[in-house]
Amino acid sequence: MIRPPAIIVGVLLLLFAGCQSGGRADEDRAERVRAFPRADRPVSGVSASQFSSENERDRFNEAKVVMDLAGIQPGMSIADVGAGDGYYTVRLAQRVGRTGRVVAQDIDQRALNRLGARVERERFDNVWIKPGKPDDPELLPDSFDRIFLVHMYHEVAEPYAFLWNLRPALRRDGRVIVVDSDRSTDSHGIPPNLLFCEFASVGFRLTAFERKPELQGYYAQFEAVTARPAPSAIKPCHQAGAAQTAAS
């Protein structure tokens, strides 16, 4: 029997090991998101649905400041993604009035049950409750003037799939509103440059940015400006180079 040289055996073993590790690389990800790049950042655990007390947030006029910056007007259609117990949902519903609507979306069914009971109790006839997936808010296409992501984006483990799936829900001239804290992503925040990069990689452009003490962080606003890229064409962002638009 002819034995292959030892060096060839070593190379074959390395190749086999590489194939095996590559095959296992995405086993921790849902199959539907594997076409998208993996996020190069840690993710905060899902926090309590109540960020802080509503009275405390109103004392700082948080919702009013954000809604004013976002230009919320009567008759608008709004999605409150990661609505939790509904601090923004009910205030948005009051602002858009009976001719507008607010869709409150969350992945926590218990939070949605509590919010649904509140909506019914306080008779917000312009609010709809909507469950979604962690990587897909499952919003109807061409439906919203504004999509709110308040103190929740840092909990999104698959940001490229999430933003790619969210984007078609915007109407023409619609905006995505992010309120978050300038902290590392494993400390319930996200550095602004990393946020800008992840949005840009899916075809969004930053249109407004404000640091406000009322928000316990910052306000960022985005619009869709380029064609939505194919998932495999998305260039992932890296924290070390997050000041760039996307990784080269």
PDB file of N, CA and C in Angstrom, residues 53-89:
ATOM      1  N   SER A  53     -39.429  54.802  35.088  1.00  0.00           N
ATOM      2  CA  SER A  53     -40.827  55.127  35.351  1.00  0.00           C
ATOM      3  C   SER A  53     -41.329  56.185  34.372  1.00  0.00           C
ATOM      4  N   GLU A  54     -42.592  56.064  34.001  1.00  0.00           N
ATOM      5  CA  GLU A  54     -43.172  57.019  33.058  1.00  0.00           C
ATOM      6  C   GLU A  54     -43.194  58.422  33.652  1.00  0.00           C
ATOM      7  N   ASN A  55     -43.457  58.535  34.938  1.00  0.00           N
ATOM      8  CA  ASN A  55     -43.476  59.854  35.569  1.00  0.00           C
ATOM      9  C   ASN A  55     -42.106  60.517  35.485  1.00  0.00           C
ATOM     10  N   GLU A  56     -41.067  59.711  35.711  1.00  0.00           N
ATOM     11  CA  GLU A  56     -39.708  60.259  35.636  1.00  0.00           C
ATOM     12  C   GLU A  56     -39.381  60.697  34.212  1.00  0.00           C
ATOM     13  N   ARG A  57     -39.772  59.894  33.227  1.00  0.00           N
ATOM     14  CA  ARG A  57     -39.492  60.253  31.833  1.00  0.00           C
ATOM     15  C   ARG A  57     -40.272  61.493  31.425  1.00  0.00           C
ATOM     16  N   ASP A  58     -41.507  61.603  31.905  1.00  0.00           N
ATOM     17  CA  ASP A  58     -42.295  62.792  31.594  1.00  0.00           C
ATOM     18  C   ASP A  58     -41.757  64.034  32.303  1.00  0.00           C
ATOM     19  N   ARG A  59     -41.146  63.829  33.452  1.00  0.00           N
ATOM     20  CA  ARG A  59     -40.559  64.971  34.166  1.00  0.00           C
ATOM     21  C   ARG A  59     -39.465  65.625  33.325  1.00  0.00           C
ATOM     22  N   PHE A  60     -38.785  64.820  32.512  1.00  0.00           N
ATOM     23  CA  PHE A  60     -37.760  65.344  31.610  1.00  0.00           C
ATOM     24  C   PHE A  60     -38.321  65.676  30.223  1.00  0.00           C
ATOM     25  N   ASN A  61     -39.632  65.513  30.062  1.00  0.00           N
ATOM     26  CA  ASN A  61     -40.278  65.762  28.754  1.00  0.00           C
ATOM     27  C   ASN A  61     -39.667  64.909  27.644  1.00  0.00           C
ATOM     28  N   GLU A  62     -39.280  63.672  27.985  1.00  0.00           N
ATOM     29  CA  GLU A  62     -38.590  62.824  27.010  1.00  0.00           C
ATOM     30  C   GLU A  62     -39.398  62.626  25.737  1.00  0.00           C
ATOM     31  N   ALA A  63     -40.627  62.138  25.866  1.00  0.00           N
ATOM     32  CA  ALA A  63     -41.418  61.820  24.674  1.00  0.00           C
ATOM     33  C   ALA A  63     -41.694  63.071  23.849  1.00  0.00           C
ATOM     34  N   LYS A  64     -41.984  64.192  24.504  1.00  0.00           N
ATOM     35  CA  LYS A  64     -42.259  65.433  23.775  1.00  0.00           C
ATOM     36  C   LYS A  64     -41.037  65.862  22.982  1.00  0.00           C
ATOM     37  N   VAL A  65     -39.855  65.798  23.608  1.00  0.00           N
ATOM     38  CA  VAL A  65     -38.626  66.183  22.909  1.00  0.00           C
ATOM     39  C   VAL A  65     -38.421  65.323  21.668  1.00  0.00           C
ATOM     40  N   VAL A  66     -38.587  64.011  21.820  1.00  0.00           N
ATOM     41  CA  VAL A  66     -38.362  63.099  20.695  1.00  0.00           C
ATOM     42  C   VAL A  66     -39.418  63.314  19.612  1.00  0.00           C
ATOM     43  N   MET A  67     -40.672  63.426  19.993  1.00  0.00           N
ATOM     44  CA  MET A  67     -41.718  63.606  18.987  1.00  0.00           C
ATOM     45  C   MET A  67     -41.573  64.935  18.255  1.00  0.00           C
ATOM     46  N   ASP A  68     -41.122  65.975  18.953  1.00  0.00           N
ATOM     47  CA  ASP A  68     -40.872  67.254  18.291  1.00  0.00           C
ATOM     48  C   ASP A  68     -39.716  67.127  17.297  1.00  0.00           C
ATOM     49  N   LEU A  69     -38.632  66.485  17.708  1.00  0.00           N
ATOM     50  CA  LEU A  69     -37.496  66.292  16.806  1.00  0.00           C
ATOM     51  C   LEU A  69     -37.903  65.473  15.580  1.00  0.00           C
ATOM     52  N   ALA A  70     -38.778  64.484  15.784  1.00  0.00           N
ATOM     53  CA  ALA A  70     -39.207  63.602  14.695  1.00  0.00           C
ATOM     54  C   ALA A  70     -40.293  64.222  13.820  1.00  0.00           C
ATOM     55  N   GLY A  71     -40.812  65.373  14.231  1.00  0.00           N
ATOM     56  CA  GLY A  71     -41.848  66.034  13.439  1.00  0.00           C
ATOM     57  C   GLY A  71     -43.158  65.273  13.384  1.00  0.00           C
ATOM     58  N   ILE A  72     -43.553  64.684  14.520  1.00  0.00           N
ATOM     59  CA  ILE A  72     -44.793  63.900  14.553  1.00  0.00           C
ATOM     60  C   ILE A  72     -45.995  64.837  14.476  1.00  0.00           C
ATOM     61  N   GLN A  73     -46.887  64.553  13.518  1.00  0.00           N
ATOM     62  CA  GLN A  73     -48.049  65.387  13.257  1.00  0.00           C
ATOM     63  C   GLN A  73     -49.321  64.544  13.272  1.00  0.00           C
ATOM     64  N   PRO A  74     -50.477  65.181  13.494  1.00  0.00           N
ATOM     65  CA  PRO A  74     -51.739  64.448  13.394  1.00  0.00           C
ATOM     66  C   PRO A  74     -51.886  63.775  12.032  1.00  0.00           C
ATOM     67  N   GLY A  75     -52.438  62.562  12.048  1.00  0.00           N
ATOM     68  CA  GLY A  75     -52.670  61.825  10.818  1.00  0.00           C
ATOM     69  C   GLY A  75     -51.539  60.922  10.377  1.00  0.00           C
ATOM     70  N   MET A  76     -50.397  60.994  11.046  1.00  0.00           N
ATOM     71  CA  MET A  76     -49.256  60.149  10.652  1.00  0.00           C
ATOM     72  C   MET A  76     -49.481  58.696  11.046  1.00  0.00           C
ATOM     73  N   SER A  77     -48.745  57.820  10.360  1.00  0.00           N
ATOM     74  CA  SER A  77     -48.723  56.392  10.673  1.00  0.00           C
ATOM     75  C   SER A  77     -47.357  56.058  11.259  1.00  0.00           C
ATOM     76  N   ILE A  78     -47.357  55.520  12.481  1.00  0.00           N
ATOM     77  CA  ILE A  78     -46.127  55.310  13.239  1.00  0.00           C
ATOM     78  C   ILE A  78     -46.016  53.852  13.663  1.00  0.00           C
ATOM     79  N   ALA A  79     -44.804  53.304  13.624  1.00  0.00           N
ATOM     80  CA  ALA A  79     -44.521  51.997  14.220  1.00  0.00           C
ATOM     81  C   ALA A  79     -43.608  52.203  15.421  1.00  0.00           C
ATOM     82  N   ASP A  80     -44.004  51.672  16.557  1.00  0.00           N
ATOM     83  CA  ASP A  80     -43.197  51.713  17.773  1.00  0.00           C
ATOM     84  C   ASP A  80     -42.650  50.302  17.989  1.00  0.00           C
ATOM     85  N   VAL A  81     -41.427  50.073  17.502  1.00  0.00           N
ATOM     86  CA  VAL A  81     -40.831  48.738  17.532  1.00  0.00           C
ATOM     87  C   VAL A  81     -40.070  48.560  18.848  1.00  0.00           C
ATOM     88  N   GLY A  82     -40.366  47.462  19.530  1.00  0.00           N
ATOM     89  CA  GLY A  82     -39.841  47.287  20.880  1.00  0.00           C
ATOM     90  C   GLY A  82     -40.633  48.137  21.850  1.00  0.00           C
ATOM     91  N   ALA A  83     -41.953  48.132  21.677  1.00  0.00           N
ATOM     92  CA  ALA A  83     -42.829  49.056  22.405  1.00  0.00           C
ATOM     93  C   ALA A  83     -42.861  48.807  23.905  1.00  0.00           C
ATOM     94  N   GLY A  84     -42.590  47.572  24.331  1.00  0.00           N
ATOM     95  CA  GLY A  84     -42.615  47.278  25.758  1.00  0.00           C
ATOM     96  C   GLY A  84     -43.977  47.560  26.364  1.00  0.00           C
ATOM     97  N   ASP A  85     -43.978  48.278  27.482  1.00  0.00           N
ATOM     98  CA  ASP A  85     -45.232  48.586  28.174  1.00  0.00           C
ATOM     99  C   ASP A  85     -45.935  49.806  27.595  1.00  0.00           C
ATOM    100  N   GLY A  86     -45.346  50.432  26.564  1.00  0.00           N
ATOM    101  CA  GLY A  86     -46.087  51.418  25.793  1.00  0.00           C
ATOM    102  C   GLY A  86     -45.899  52.872  26.139  1.00  0.00           C
ATOM    103  N   TYR A  87     -44.777  53.231  26.776  1.00  0.00           N
ATOM    104  CA  TYR A  87     -44.559  54.641  27.102  1.00  0.00           C
ATOM    105  C   TYR A  87     -44.702  55.514  25.867  1.00  0.00           C
ATOM    106  N   TYR A  88     -44.004  55.148  24.778  1.00  0.00           N
ATOM    107  CA  TYR A  88     -44.099  55.940  23.551  1.00  0.00           C
ATOM    108  C   TYR A  88     -45.401  55.673  22.808  1.00  0.00           C
ATOM    109  N   THR A  89     -45.864  54.457  22.840  1.00  0.00           N
ATOM    110  CA  THR A  89     -47.076  54.102  22.088  1.00  0.00           C
ATOM    111  C   THR A  89     -48.236  55.027  22.426  1.00  0.00           C
TER     112      THR A  89
END
